[in-house]
XYZ file of C-alpha atoms in Angstrom:
298
model
C 82.651 115.719 52.290
C 82.271 111.998 52.532
C 84.360 110.255 55.145
C 86.403 107.358 53.779
C 85.376 104.021 55.227
C 87.974 102.164 57.247
C 89.019 98.890 55.669
C 87.462 95.759 57.100
C 89.457 94.063 59.849
C 90.275 90.963 57.766
C 91.660 93.187 54.958
C 94.378 94.580 57.211
C 97.887 93.226 56.541
C 96.425 91.136 53.753
C 99.798 90.436 52.133
C 101.203 89.106 55.415
C 98.182 86.863 55.855
C 98.543 85.507 52.324
C 102.237 84.833 52.938
C 101.315 82.876 56.081
C 98.959 80.528 54.209
C 101.645 77.863 53.426
C 102.728 77.782 57.067
C 99.138 77.511 58.274
C 98.384 74.770 55.736
C 101.489 72.851 56.842
C 100.458 73.136 60.482
C 96.930 71.952 59.723
C 97.953 69.029 57.519
C 101.131 67.837 59.227
C 100.475 68.567 62.887
C 96.700 68.474 63.283
C 96.257 65.883 60.537
C 99.005 63.674 61.924
C 97.593 63.996 65.439
C 94.089 63.065 64.296
C 95.480 60.089 62.333
C 97.388 58.871 65.407
C 94.342 59.122 67.667
C 92.136 57.375 65.104
C 94.482 54.424 64.605
C 95.001 54.029 68.351
C 91.580 52.321 68.276
C 92.760 49.722 65.767
C 94.752 46.499 65.993
C 97.538 47.876 63.775
C 100.771 45.918 64.051
C 103.660 46.349 61.620
C 101.480 48.407 59.250
C 98.341 50.473 59.899
C 95.074 48.648 59.303
C 91.480 49.708 59.757
C 90.371 46.932 62.089
C 88.840 48.790 65.006
C 89.024 47.161 68.421
C 87.567 49.933 70.556
C 89.461 50.629 73.774
C 91.405 47.352 73.721
C 94.739 49.077 73.132
C 94.146 51.433 76.053
C 93.100 48.568 78.349
C 96.267 46.722 77.434
C 98.293 49.909 77.913
C 97.074 50.596 81.447
C 97.472 46.947 82.432
C 101.152 47.032 81.406
C 103.593 47.319 84.324
C 106.114 48.888 81.961
C 103.716 51.728 81.142
C 102.816 52.303 84.802
C 106.511 52.480 85.722
C 107.015 54.922 82.842
C 104.277 57.206 84.156
C 105.671 57.053 87.694
C 109.191 57.875 86.480
C 107.928 60.771 84.373
C 106.020 62.185 87.351
C 109.074 61.951 89.633
C 111.416 63.370 87.010
C 108.960 66.101 86.059
C 108.161 67.373 89.550
C 111.756 67.441 90.778
C 113.092 68.791 87.484
C 110.603 71.655 87.526
C 111.259 72.566 91.154
C 115.040 72.281 91.189
C 115.637 73.801 87.744
C 113.674 76.917 88.724
C 115.223 77.081 92.187
C 118.844 76.511 91.162
C 118.503 78.676 88.059
C 117.089 81.575 90.083
C 119.742 81.251 92.806
C 122.565 81.217 90.254
C 121.053 84.224 88.485
C 120.780 86.054 91.811
C 124.448 85.417 92.552
C 125.559 86.559 89.098
C 123.395 89.674 89.432
C 125.638 90.899 92.243
C 128.091 92.305 89.660
C 130.749 89.741 90.537
C 134.107 89.524 88.786
C 134.426 87.186 85.795
C 130.654 87.168 85.399
C 130.915 86.412 81.677
C 133.157 83.433 82.384
C 130.797 81.972 84.980
C 127.770 82.570 82.751
C 129.473 80.722 79.898
C 130.437 77.818 82.159
C 126.901 77.455 83.514
C 125.290 77.734 80.080
C 127.714 75.425 78.278
C 125.930 72.130 79.187
C 122.813 73.329 77.349
C 124.856 73.488 74.136
C 125.386 69.726 74.353
C 122.837 67.236 73.112
C 121.004 64.965 75.548
C 122.911 62.028 74.062
C 126.273 63.587 74.963
C 124.940 64.620 78.375
C 123.646 61.121 79.064
C 126.908 59.442 78.060
C 128.991 61.896 80.096
C 126.945 61.322 83.248
C 126.885 57.591 82.628
C 130.676 57.693 82.969
C 130.610 60.089 85.925
C 128.151 57.897 87.846
C 129.828 54.624 86.894
C 131.018 52.977 90.148
C 134.147 51.559 88.478
C 135.727 54.841 87.402
C 133.291 57.625 88.355
C 132.553 59.527 91.551
C 132.382 56.388 93.683
C 135.795 55.190 92.469
C 137.414 58.600 93.056
C 136.064 58.943 96.605
C 137.041 55.377 97.509
C 140.552 55.954 96.178
C 140.820 58.804 98.717
C 140.389 56.310 101.554
C 136.596 56.245 102.010
C 136.191 52.543 101.227
C 132.582 52.323 102.384
C 131.374 55.198 100.161
C 128.691 54.110 97.688
C 127.165 56.259 94.963
C 125.857 54.242 92.022
C 122.305 55.491 91.316
C 122.270 54.196 87.739
C 122.737 50.625 88.997
C 120.073 50.798 91.707
C 116.538 50.295 90.405
C 115.057 52.182 93.373
C 116.881 55.465 92.695
C 117.929 55.223 89.038
C 115.510 57.966 87.974
C 117.265 60.356 90.364
C 120.560 59.636 88.603
C 118.873 60.650 85.351
C 117.487 63.732 87.110
C 121.007 64.858 88.026
C 122.041 64.786 84.365
C 118.863 66.569 83.286
C 119.337 69.375 85.814
C 122.975 69.796 84.798
C 121.851 70.165 81.189
C 118.969 72.622 81.566
C 119.743 74.741 84.634
C 122.127 77.033 82.735
C 119.411 78.117 80.316
C 116.999 78.829 83.162
C 119.747 80.832 84.886
C 120.201 83.015 81.794
C 116.449 83.653 81.538
C 116.265 84.591 85.199
C 119.338 86.807 84.910
C 117.768 88.653 81.992
C 114.638 89.162 84.086
C 116.616 90.445 87.066
C 118.537 92.867 84.854
C 115.201 94.209 83.657
C 114.165 95.267 87.170
C 114.391 99.039 87.590
C 117.279 100.046 89.853
C 114.977 102.538 91.587
C 113.009 99.601 93.030
C 116.116 98.283 94.774
C 116.992 101.760 96.056
C 113.463 102.295 97.381
C 113.455 98.946 99.183
C 116.797 99.749 100.835
C 115.578 103.188 101.897
C 112.417 101.635 103.399
C 114.517 99.062 105.235
C 112.895 96.072 103.506
C 115.021 92.908 103.903
C 116.562 91.631 100.691
C 114.738 88.306 100.806
C 111.379 90.088 101.130
C 112.268 92.302 98.169
C 112.864 89.210 96.063
C 109.781 87.313 97.230
C 107.172 90.071 97.250
C 108.439 92.519 94.617
C 111.007 91.061 92.210
C 109.573 87.571 91.635
C 106.007 88.821 90.935
C 107.465 91.294 88.427
C 109.264 88.384 86.707
C 106.057 86.399 86.193
C 106.501 86.290 82.419
C 110.041 84.964 82.765
C 108.877 82.224 85.115
C 106.080 81.221 82.732
C 108.569 80.959 79.852
C 110.939 78.903 82.000
C 108.137 76.543 83.066
C 107.064 76.007 79.452
C 110.641 75.215 78.376
C 111.193 72.824 81.273
C 107.828 71.116 80.777
C 108.478 70.550 77.069
C 111.778 68.913 77.936
C 110.121 66.703 80.567
C 107.486 65.338 78.187
C 110.056 64.654 75.472
C 112.698 63.044 77.707
C 113.875 60.074 75.687
C 117.434 60.391 74.411
C 118.752 61.101 77.917
C 117.262 57.802 79.109
C 118.529 55.875 76.082
C 122.069 57.239 76.401
C 122.317 56.951 80.176
C 120.429 53.805 81.195
C 118.686 52.299 78.172
C 115.602 52.017 80.369
C 117.391 49.829 82.933
C 118.140 48.287 85.280
C 115.415 46.083 83.838
C 112.580 48.520 83.151
C 113.246 50.710 86.199
C 113.966 53.907 84.248
C 111.449 53.595 81.433
C 109.590 56.744 80.358
C 106.516 57.168 78.108
C 108.470 58.407 75.077
C 110.677 55.315 75.160
C 107.616 53.111 75.636
C 106.135 54.581 72.447
C 109.352 53.977 70.493
C 109.700 50.410 71.760
C 106.069 49.582 70.980
C 106.167 50.984 67.453
C 109.630 50.018 66.229
C 110.809 47.120 68.402
C 107.554 45.299 69.181
C 106.075 46.368 65.814
C 102.770 47.219 67.476
C 101.633 50.510 65.999
C 98.247 50.429 67.722
C 99.849 50.217 71.155
C 102.338 52.952 70.282
C 99.536 55.199 69.007
C 97.551 54.628 72.223
C 100.557 55.587 74.358
C 101.162 58.659 72.177
C 97.535 59.697 72.578
C 97.810 59.440 76.367
C 100.919 61.640 76.272
C 99.001 64.169 74.153
C 96.091 64.054 76.587
C 98.385 64.784 79.527
C 99.750 67.844 77.713
C 96.231 69.080 76.929
C 95.161 68.652 80.560
C 98.031 70.907 81.644
C 98.073 73.432 78.791
C 94.359 74.176 78.349
C 93.669 75.319 81.951
C 96.901 77.329 81.953
C 96.019 79.000 78.624
C 92.514 79.789 79.885
C 93.857 81.370 83.080
C 96.649 83.208 81.278
C 94.748 84.542 78.248
C 91.065 84.127 79.068
C 91.319 86.324 82.151
C 93.079 89.050 80.177
C 90.388 88.942 77.482
C 87.643 89.371 80.090
C 89.448 92.294 81.714
C 89.825 94.009 78.348
């Protein structure tokens, strides 16, 4: 009796693959096509409208000689590093506290998560008022008798990016807390019992057992935080407008200003391409380590 041949691999789930064709075509045309178009025209002298007058690397030379762009890169690096560290740290600590089966846990979880429901525009405006020296934290503390107290980061060009960082952490930490809490709730209770029986200190249980088991949660949290760092724009616009002067400029705002205010598409495309390149430099090695190693082990 003849054995029926197994269908070819590409024939499996054929209907699902056919249904995915419009989505794939959209991704190829809109995302990859738009990206390629942006990179191509970053080598042109396009101003108000795109034009095919190629100028080589002139736009990139002008970009990296711009003090505004260099300040933007520095601010993004400061904001990114501290946002990544403190969002993970504070989110994990809050999740650890809530995992102790405290009373009113649902209430606290809602309070901590609520800022994430607000847009960056609302967050920026709220913290602009809170950090305003005329009626914010500084005014409240001084009205209590501490006349020499000063806390006006948004009006100090040396520390303005840290004022923005405060608002960003307030906005995103709640989401990270919920992710971490979900990961902690997924840890088998027998692991905690075994560690207590063996006399392992709680902090060692977290560092050497729990956190490694939550690797996937941490990766997801890092990806979410990193995407927010690269796209930080509306928080800056709402909170500082890039000021004082150009002290709080970021790459996304530089791109917007170049394309729509200065009407210099070529310069905006060059800045966008550099932002894309920075993402590729981070994502490609991570993807290779995360998925390439698994493929080799299989």
